[in-house]
CSV table of C-alpha atoms and ligand atoms in Angstrom, one decimal:
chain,number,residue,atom,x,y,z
A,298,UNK,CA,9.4,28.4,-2.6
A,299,UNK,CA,6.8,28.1,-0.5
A,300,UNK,CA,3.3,28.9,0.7
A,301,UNK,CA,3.7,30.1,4.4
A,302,UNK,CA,3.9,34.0,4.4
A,303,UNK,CA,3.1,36.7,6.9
A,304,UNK,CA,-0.2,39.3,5.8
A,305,UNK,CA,-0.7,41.9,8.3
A,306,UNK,CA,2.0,40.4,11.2
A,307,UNK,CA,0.0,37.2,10.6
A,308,UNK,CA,1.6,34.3,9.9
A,309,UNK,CA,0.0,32.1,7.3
A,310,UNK,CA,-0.3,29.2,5.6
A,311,UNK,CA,-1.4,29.3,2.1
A,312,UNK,CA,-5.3,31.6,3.1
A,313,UNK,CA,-5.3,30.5,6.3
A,314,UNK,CA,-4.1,32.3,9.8
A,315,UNK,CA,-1.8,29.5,11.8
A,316,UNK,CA,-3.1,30.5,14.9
A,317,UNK,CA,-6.7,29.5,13.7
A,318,UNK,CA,-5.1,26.0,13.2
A,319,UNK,CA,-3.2,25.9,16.6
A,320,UNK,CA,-6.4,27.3,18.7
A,321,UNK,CA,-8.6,24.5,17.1
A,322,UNK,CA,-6.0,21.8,17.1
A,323,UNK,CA,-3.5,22.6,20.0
A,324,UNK,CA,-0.1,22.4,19.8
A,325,UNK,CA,2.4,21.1,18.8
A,326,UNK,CA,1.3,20.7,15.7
A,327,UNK,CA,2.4,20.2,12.1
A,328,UNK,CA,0.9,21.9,9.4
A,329,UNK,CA,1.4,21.4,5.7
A,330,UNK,CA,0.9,23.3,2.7
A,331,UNK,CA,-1.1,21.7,-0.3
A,332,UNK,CA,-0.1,24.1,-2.7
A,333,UNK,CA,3.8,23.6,-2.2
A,334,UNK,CA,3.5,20.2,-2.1
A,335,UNK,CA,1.7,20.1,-5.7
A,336,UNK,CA,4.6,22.3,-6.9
A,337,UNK,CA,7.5,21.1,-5.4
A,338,UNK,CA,6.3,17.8,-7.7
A,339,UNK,CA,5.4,19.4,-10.6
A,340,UNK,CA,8.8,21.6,-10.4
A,341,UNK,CA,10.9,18.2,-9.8
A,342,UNK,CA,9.1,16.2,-12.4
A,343,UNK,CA,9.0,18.7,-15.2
A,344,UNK,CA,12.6,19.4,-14.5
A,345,UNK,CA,13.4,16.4,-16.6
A,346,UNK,CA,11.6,17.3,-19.9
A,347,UNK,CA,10.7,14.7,-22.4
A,348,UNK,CA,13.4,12.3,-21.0
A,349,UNK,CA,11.7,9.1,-19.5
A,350,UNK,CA,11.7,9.2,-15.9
A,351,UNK,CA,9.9,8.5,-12.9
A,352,UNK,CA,9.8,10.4,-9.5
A,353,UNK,CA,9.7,8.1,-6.6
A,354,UNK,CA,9.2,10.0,-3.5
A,355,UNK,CA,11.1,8.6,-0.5
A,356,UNK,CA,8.2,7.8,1.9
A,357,UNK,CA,10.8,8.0,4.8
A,358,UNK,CA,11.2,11.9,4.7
A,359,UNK,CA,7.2,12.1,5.8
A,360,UNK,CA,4.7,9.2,5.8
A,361,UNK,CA,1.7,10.8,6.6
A,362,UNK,CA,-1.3,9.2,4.4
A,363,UNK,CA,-2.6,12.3,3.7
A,364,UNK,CA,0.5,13.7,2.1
A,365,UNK,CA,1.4,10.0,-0.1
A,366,UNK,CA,-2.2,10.7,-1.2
A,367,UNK,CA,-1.2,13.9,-2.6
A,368,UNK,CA,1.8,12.9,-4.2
A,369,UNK,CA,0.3,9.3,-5.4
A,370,UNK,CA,-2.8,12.1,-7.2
A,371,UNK,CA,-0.1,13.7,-9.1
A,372,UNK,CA,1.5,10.7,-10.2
A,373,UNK,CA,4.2,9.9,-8.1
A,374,UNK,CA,6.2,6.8,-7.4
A,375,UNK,CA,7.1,5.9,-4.2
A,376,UNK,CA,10.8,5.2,-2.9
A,377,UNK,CA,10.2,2.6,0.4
A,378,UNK,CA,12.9,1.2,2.8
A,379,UNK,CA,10.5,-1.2,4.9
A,380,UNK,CA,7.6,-3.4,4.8
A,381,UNK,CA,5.3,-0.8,6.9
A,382,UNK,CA,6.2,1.7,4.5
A,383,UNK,CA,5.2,-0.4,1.2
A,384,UNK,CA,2.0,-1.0,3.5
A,385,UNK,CA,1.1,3.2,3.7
A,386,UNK,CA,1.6,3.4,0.0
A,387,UNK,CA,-1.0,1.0,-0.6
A,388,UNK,CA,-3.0,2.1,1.8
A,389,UNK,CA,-3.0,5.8,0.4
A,390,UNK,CA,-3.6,4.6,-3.2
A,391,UNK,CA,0.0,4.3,-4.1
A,392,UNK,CA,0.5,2.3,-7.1
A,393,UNK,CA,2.9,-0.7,-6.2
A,394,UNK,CA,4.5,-0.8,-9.9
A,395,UNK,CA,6.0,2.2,-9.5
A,396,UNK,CA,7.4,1.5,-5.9
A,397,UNK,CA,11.3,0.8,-5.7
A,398,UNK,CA,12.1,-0.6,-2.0
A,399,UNK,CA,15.6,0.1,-1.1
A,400,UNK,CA,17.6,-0.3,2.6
A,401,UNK,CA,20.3,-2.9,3.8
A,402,UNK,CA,18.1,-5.1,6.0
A,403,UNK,CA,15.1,-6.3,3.9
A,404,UNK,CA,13.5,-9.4,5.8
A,405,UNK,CA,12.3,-12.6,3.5
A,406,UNK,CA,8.5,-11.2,5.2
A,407,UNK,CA,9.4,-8.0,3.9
A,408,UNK,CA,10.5,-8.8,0.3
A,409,UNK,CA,7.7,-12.0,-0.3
A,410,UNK,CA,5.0,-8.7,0.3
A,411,UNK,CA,6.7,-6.5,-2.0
A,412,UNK,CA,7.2,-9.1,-5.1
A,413,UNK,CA,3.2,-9.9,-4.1
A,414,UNK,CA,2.5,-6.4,-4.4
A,415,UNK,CA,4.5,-6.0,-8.2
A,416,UNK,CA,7.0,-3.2,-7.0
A,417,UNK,CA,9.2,-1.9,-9.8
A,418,UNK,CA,12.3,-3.3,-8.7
A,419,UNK,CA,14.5,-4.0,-5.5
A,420,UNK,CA,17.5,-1.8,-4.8
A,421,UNK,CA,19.9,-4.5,-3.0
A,422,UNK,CA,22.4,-3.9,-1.2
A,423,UNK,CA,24.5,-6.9,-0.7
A,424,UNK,CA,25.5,-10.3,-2.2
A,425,UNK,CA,23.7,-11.7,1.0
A,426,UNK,CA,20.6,-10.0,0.0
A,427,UNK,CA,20.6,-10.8,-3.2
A,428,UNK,CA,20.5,-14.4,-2.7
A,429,UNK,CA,17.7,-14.6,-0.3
A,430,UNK,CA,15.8,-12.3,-2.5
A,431,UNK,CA,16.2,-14.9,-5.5
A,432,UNK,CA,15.4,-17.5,-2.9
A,433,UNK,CA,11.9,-16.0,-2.1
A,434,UNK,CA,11.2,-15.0,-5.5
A,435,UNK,CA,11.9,-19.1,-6.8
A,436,UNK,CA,9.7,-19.9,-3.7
A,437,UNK,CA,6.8,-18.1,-5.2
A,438,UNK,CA,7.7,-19.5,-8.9
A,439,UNK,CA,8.6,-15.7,-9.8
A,440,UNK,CA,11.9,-13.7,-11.0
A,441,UNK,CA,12.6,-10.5,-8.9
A,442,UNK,CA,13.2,-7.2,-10.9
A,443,UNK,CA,16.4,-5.5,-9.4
A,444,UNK,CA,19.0,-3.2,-9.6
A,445,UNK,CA,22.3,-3.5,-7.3
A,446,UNK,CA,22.5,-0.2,-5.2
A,447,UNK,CA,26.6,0.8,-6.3
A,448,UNK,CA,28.5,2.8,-3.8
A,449,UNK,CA,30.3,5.5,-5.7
A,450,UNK,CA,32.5,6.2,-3.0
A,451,UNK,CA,32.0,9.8,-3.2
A,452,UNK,CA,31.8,12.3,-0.1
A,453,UNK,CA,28.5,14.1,-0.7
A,454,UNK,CA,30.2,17.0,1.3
A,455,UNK,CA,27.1,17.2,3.3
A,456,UNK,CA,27.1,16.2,7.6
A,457,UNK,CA,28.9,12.6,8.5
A,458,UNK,CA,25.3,11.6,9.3
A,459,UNK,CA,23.4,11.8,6.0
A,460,UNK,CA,26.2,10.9,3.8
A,461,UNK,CA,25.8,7.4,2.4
A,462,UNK,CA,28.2,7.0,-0.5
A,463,UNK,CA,31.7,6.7,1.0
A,464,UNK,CA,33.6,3.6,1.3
A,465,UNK,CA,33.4,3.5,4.8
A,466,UNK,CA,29.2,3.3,4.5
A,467,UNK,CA,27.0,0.6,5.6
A,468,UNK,CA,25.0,1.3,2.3
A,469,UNK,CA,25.6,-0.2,-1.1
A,470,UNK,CA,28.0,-2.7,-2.8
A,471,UNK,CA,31.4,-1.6,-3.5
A,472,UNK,CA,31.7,0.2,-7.2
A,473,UNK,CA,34.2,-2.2,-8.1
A,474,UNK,CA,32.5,-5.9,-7.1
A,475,UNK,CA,29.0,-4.3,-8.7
A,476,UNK,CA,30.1,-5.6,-12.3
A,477,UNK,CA,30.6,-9.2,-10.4
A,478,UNK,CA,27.3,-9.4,-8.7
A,479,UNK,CA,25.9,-8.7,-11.8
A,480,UNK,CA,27.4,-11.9,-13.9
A,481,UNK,CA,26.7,-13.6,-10.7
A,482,UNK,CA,23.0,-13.0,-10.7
A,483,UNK,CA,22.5,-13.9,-14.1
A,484,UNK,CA,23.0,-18.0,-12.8
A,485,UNK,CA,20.2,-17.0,-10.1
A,486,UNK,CA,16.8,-18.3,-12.0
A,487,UNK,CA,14.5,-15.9,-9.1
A,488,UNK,CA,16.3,-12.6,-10.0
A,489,UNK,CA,15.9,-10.6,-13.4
A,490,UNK,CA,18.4,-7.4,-13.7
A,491,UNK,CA,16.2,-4.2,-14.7
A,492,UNK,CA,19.2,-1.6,-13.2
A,493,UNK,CA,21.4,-0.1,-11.2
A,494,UNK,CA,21.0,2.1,-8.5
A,495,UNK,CA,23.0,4.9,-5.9
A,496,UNK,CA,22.4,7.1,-3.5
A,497,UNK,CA,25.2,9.1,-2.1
A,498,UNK,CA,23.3,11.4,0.8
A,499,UNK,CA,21.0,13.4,1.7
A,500,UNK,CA,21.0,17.6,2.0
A,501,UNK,CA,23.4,17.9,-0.5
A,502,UNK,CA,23.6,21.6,-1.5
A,503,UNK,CA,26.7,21.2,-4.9
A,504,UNK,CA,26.1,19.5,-8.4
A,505,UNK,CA,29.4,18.2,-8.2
A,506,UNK,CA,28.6,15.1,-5.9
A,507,UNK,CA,25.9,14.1,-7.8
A,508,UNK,CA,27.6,14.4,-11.1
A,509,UNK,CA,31.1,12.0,-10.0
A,510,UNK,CA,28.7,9.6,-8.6
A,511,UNK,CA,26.1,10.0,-11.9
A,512,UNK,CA,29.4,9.3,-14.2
A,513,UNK,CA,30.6,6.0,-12.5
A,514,UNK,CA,27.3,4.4,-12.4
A,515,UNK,CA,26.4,5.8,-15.6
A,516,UNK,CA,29.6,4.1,-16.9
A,517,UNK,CA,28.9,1.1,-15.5
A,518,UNK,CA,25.1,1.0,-16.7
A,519,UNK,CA,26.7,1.5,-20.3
A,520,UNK,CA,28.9,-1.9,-19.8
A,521,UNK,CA,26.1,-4.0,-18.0
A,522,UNK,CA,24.1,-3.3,-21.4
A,523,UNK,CA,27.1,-4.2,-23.5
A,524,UNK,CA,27.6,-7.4,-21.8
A,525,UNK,CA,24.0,-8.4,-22.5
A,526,UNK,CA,22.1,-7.7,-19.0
A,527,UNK,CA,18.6,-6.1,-20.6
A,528,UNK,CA,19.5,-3.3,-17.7
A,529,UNK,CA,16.2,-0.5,-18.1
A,530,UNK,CA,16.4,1.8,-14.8
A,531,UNK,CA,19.1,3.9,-14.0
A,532,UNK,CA,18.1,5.0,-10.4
A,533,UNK,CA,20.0,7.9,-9.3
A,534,UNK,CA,18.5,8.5,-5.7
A,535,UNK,CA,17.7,11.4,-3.9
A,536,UNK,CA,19.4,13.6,-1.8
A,537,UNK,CA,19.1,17.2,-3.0
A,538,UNK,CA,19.1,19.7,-0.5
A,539,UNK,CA,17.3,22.7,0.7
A,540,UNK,CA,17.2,25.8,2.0
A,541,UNK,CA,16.7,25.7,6.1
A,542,UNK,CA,19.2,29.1,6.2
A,543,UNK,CA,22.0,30.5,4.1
A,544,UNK,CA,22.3,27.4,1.8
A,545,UNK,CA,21.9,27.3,-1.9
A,546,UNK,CA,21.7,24.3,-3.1
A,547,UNK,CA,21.4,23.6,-6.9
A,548,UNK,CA,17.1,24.3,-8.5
A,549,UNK,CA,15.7,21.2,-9.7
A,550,UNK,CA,16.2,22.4,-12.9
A,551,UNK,CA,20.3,22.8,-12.4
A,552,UNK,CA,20.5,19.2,-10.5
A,553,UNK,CA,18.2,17.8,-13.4
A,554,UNK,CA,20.0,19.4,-16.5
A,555,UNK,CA,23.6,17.8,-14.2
A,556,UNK,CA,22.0,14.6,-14.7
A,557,UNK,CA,21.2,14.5,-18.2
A,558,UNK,CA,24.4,15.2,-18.9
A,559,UNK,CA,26.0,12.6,-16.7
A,560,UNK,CA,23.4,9.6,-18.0
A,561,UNK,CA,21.1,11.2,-20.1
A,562,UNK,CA,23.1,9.0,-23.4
A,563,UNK,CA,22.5,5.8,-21.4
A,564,UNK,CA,19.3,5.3,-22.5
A,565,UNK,CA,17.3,4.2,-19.5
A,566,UNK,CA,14.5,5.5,-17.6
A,567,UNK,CA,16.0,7.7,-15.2
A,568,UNK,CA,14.3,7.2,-11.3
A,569,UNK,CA,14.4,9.8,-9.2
A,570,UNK,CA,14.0,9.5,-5.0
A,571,UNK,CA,13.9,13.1,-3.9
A,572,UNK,CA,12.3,13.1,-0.1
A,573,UNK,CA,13.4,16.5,1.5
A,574,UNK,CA,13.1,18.9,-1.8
A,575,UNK,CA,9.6,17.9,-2.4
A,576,UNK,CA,8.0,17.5,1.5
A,577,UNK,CA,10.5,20.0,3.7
A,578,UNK,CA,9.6,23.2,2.8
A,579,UNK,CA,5.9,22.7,2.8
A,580,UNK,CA,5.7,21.8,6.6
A,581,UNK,CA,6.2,23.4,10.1
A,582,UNK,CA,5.8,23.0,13.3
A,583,UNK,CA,3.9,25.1,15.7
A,584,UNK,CA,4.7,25.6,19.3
A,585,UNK,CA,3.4,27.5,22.4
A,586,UNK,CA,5.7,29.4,24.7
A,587,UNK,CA,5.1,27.7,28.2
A,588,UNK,CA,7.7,29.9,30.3
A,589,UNK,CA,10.4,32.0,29.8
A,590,UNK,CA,13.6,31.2,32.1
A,591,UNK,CA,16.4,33.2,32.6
A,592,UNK,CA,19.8,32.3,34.3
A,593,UNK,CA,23.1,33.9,34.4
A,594,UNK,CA,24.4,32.5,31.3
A,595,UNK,CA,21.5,32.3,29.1
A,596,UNK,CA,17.5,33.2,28.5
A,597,UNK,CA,15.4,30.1,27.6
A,598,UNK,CA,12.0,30.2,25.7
A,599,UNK,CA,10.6,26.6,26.9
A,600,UNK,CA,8.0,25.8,24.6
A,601,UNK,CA,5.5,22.4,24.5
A,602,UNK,CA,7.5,21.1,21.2
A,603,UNK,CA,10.3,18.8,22.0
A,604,UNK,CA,13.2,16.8,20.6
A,605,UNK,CA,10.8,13.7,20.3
A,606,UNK,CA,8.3,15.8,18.2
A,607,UNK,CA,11.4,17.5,15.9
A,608,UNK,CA,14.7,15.8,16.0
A,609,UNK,CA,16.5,16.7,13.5
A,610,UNK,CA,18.4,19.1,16.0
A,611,UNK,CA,19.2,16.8,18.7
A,612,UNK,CA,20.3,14.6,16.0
A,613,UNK,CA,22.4,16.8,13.1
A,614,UNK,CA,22.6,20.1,14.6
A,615,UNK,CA,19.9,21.1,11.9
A,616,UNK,CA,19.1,24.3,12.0
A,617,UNK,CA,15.6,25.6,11.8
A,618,UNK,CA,14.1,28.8,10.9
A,619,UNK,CA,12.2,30.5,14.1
A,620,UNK,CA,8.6,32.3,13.6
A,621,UNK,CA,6.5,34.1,15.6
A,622,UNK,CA,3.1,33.2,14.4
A,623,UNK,CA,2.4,37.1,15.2
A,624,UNK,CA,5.0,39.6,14.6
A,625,UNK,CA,5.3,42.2,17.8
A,626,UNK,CA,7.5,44.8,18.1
A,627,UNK,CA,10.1,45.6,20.9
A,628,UNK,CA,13.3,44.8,22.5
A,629,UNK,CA,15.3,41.5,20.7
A,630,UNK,CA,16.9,39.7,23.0
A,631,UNK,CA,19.0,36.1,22.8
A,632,UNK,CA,17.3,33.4,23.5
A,633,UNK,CA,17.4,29.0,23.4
A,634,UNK,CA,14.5,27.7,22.4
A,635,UNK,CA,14.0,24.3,24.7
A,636,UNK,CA,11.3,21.6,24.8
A,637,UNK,CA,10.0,19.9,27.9
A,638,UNK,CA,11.9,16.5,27.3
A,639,UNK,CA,15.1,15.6,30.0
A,640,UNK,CA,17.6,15.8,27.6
A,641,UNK,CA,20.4,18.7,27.3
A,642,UNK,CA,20.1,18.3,23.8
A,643,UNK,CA,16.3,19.2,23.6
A,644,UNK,CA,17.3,22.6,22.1
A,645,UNK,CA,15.2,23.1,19.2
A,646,UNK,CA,16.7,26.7,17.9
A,647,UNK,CA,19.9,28.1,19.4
A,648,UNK,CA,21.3,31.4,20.6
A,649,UNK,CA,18.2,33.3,18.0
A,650,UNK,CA,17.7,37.1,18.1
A,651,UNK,CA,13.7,37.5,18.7
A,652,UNK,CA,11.4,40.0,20.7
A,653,UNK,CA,11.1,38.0,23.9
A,654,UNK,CA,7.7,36.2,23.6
A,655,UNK,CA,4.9,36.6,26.3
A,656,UNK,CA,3.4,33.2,28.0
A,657,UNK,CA,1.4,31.6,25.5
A,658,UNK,CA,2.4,32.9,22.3
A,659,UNK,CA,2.6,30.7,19.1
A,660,UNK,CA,6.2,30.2,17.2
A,661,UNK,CA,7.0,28.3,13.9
A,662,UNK,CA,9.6,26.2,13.9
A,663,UNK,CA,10.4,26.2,9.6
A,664,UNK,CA,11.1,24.0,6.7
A,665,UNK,CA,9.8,20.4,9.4
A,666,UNK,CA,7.8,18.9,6.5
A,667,UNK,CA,11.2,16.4,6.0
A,668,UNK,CA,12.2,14.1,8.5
A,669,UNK,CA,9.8,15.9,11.5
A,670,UNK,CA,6.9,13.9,12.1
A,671,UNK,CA,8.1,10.7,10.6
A,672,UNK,CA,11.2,10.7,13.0
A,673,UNK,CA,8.9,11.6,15.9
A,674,UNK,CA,9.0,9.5,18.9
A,675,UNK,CA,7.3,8.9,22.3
A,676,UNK,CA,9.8,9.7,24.5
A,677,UNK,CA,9.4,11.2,27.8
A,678,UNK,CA,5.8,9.1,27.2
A,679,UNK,CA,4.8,12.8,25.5
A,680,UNK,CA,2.0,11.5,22.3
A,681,UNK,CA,3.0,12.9,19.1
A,682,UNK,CA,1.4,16.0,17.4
A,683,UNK,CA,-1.4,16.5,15.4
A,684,UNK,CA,-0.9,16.8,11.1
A,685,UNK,CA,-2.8,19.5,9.6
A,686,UNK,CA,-3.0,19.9,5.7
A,687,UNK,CA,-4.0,23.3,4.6
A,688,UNK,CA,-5.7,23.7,0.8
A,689,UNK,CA,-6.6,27.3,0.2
A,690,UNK,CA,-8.7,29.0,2.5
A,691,UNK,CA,-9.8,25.4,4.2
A,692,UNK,CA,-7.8,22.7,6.5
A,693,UNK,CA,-8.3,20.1,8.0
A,694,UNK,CA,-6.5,17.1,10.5
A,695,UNK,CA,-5.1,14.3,8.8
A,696,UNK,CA,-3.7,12.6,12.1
A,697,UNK,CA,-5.4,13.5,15.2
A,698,UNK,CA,-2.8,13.9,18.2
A,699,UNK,CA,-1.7,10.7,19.7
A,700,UNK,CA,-3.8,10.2,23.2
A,701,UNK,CA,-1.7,8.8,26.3
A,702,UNK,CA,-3.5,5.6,26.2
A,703,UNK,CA,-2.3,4.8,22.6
A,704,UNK,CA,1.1,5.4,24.1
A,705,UNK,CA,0.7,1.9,26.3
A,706,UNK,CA,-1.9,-0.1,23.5
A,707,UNK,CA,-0.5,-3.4,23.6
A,708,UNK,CA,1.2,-3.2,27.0
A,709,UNK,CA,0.8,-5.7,29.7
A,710,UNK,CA,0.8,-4.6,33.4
B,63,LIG,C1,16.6,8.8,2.3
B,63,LIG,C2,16.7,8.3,0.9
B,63,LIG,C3,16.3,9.1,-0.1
B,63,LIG,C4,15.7,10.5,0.0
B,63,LIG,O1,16.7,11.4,0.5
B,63,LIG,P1,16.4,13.0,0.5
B,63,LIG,O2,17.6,13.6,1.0
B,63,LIG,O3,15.3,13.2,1.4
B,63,LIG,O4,16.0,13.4,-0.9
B,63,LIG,C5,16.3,8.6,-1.4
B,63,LIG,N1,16.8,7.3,-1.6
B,63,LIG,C6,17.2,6.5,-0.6
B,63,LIG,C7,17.6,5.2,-0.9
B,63,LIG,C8,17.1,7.0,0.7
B,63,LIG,O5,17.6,6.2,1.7
């Protein structure tokens, strides 16, 4: 569900006509809808009922202020994997006490600003981490809430990339040396055990995944508790997918009623880290058609969006809807869509059927509100797009576009 639809061969977002935005703005440039944003919360939230939970959003999938602000107004916690990212939740009026900070390379910088801050809890990921993290915390005279982040080893059955709960993953601690870890920590006097965590993936599209991984962890929740630990969080990550194409992955409603059943007779406040179900489908990208190209084997749309800008298809083959911003009629043809960057793999839709575009005209590239700007880079020294956030009938930018002298702030000739 979202809020981008065409009225009259227009493409628009929410009231507004995209080309408005990209004549004002230039392109590229994201733009986001307000509207799905509020709902894609309010779906994922109330998909859970009465039970006690708490949706942290996982700042990674798009860190824009502008958009934490929105999901901080309707109540949202915040998932974080870094220092800089605890930093934009503050600075967007996240509340830290409902921040979990998870990743497998925490610094002692890193976690001394989160326990200052009065996250939630830590997610850690190994026995390494957990002793520094009860070092830091006795440093400050302070106990560190956290949960052990388990590895189910389960395959997600989503690309090699984005799966994170096999054995063979850098993430986690092994299902069967959690229980360990646990008894160890208790002799740690700067650690307090809240929970347990997992996260198997990300664009997973089955209930089934979720639900093995839900009934080991939950399993093991259910023993901590026996054994004494005054466990409180059971964090069950994020990971459910969306619909770029053809896929169907389960409704909030389906993935939430497969994880009441899996932990719902634990007890514990359930955390949820969905990033791409609530942001990805309330962003795209738009582009301008710079030249057409044709050679003998193929026709090429170059446009002024690149792989830096949107690189999810460079990096997982991710497929992404294509859009004129006006619909024309005439002749389809096939066509790569290319950016400017020197890379062969700066195609950012292949082999589409669409009426061959004229110089100049506008395109959407679909469902870029995950993992688009925040993966954005600077290569090729091109300065990253412009964020636009529509509300109704009104926008406005919430990141101007990067200038070239940004690019080199800090360098030394
Ligand atoms: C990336 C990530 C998420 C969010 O994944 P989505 O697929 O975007 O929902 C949640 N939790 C952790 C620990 C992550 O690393």
């Amino acid at each position: 569900m979202n809020h981008f639809t065409y009225r009259k061969r227009v493409l628009h977002a929410e009231e507004v006509p995209l080309s408005a935005i990209a004549d004002a703005v230039g392109t590229p440039v994201y733009v986001y809808s307000t509207a799905t944003l509020r709902r894609h919360f309010r779906v994922v939230t109330e998909a859970f009922g009465s039970h006690p939970h708490l949706v942290c959003y996982a700042v990674k999938a798009n860190s824009t202020l502008a958009v934490l602000k929105l999901l901080a107004d309707e109540g949202s916690g915040f998932d974080i994997v870094s220092g800089g990212e605890l930093a934009r939740v503050k600075a967007a009026g996240g509340k830290p006490g409902k921040v979990v900070f998870a990743g497998v390379g925490k610094t002692a910088d890193e976690m001394a600003q989160a326990l200052d801050a009065g996250i939630l809890f830590f997610n850690v990921e190994s026995p390494e981490e957990l002793e520094l993290l009860d070092a830091v915390a006795r440093s400050k005279g302070k106990r560190a809430p956290f949960a052990i982040r388990v590895n189910p080893n389960v395959d997600a059955g989503t690309h090699r990339h984005i799966s994170t709960g096999l054995k063979t993953s850098k993430f986690g601690v092994p299902f069967e040396e959690a229980m360990a870890l646990y008894t160890r920590a208790r002799k740690m006097k700067g650690l307090e055990a809240v929970g347990v965590d997992c996260h198997i993936g990300s664009q997973i599209t089955r209930t089934a995944p979720f639900k093995a991984a839900l009934s080991k962890v939950g399993g093991l929740y259910k023993e901590l508790k026996a054994k004494g630990h005054a466990l409180r969080y059971l964090d069950i990550g994020g990971g459910l997918g969306i619909t770029y194409t053809s896929e169907t992955p389960p409704s909030p409603e389906e993935y939430a009623r497969a994880a009441l059943s899996a932990v719902g007779d634990t007890g514990a406040t359930l955390i949820f880290e969905p990033g791409r179900v609530l942001v990805g489908n309330a962003g795209l990208l738009v582009t301008r058609v710079l030249f057409r190209k044709k050679t003998p084997a193929r026709h090429f749309v170059v446009v002024d969006a690149g792989m830096n800008d949107l690189m999810r298809p460079a990096l997982y083959d991710a497929h992404h809807g294509l859009q004129p911003l006006v619909q024309r009629r005439g002749q389809e043809v096939e066509v790569d869509v290319v950016g400017p960057v020197c890379e062969s793999t700066d195609v950012l839709a292949r082999q589409r059927k669409v009426v061959l575009p004229k110089q100049g005209e506008l395109y959407a590239l679909m469902s870029a509100g995950a993992y688009g700007m925040s993966m954005a880079s600077t290569y090729n020294s091109r300065p990253r797009p412009a964020e636009v956030l529509v509300d109704g009938d009104a926008w406005r930018v919430v990141r101007e576009r990067e200038s070239v002298e940004d690019l080199w702030r800090g360098e030394r000739p």
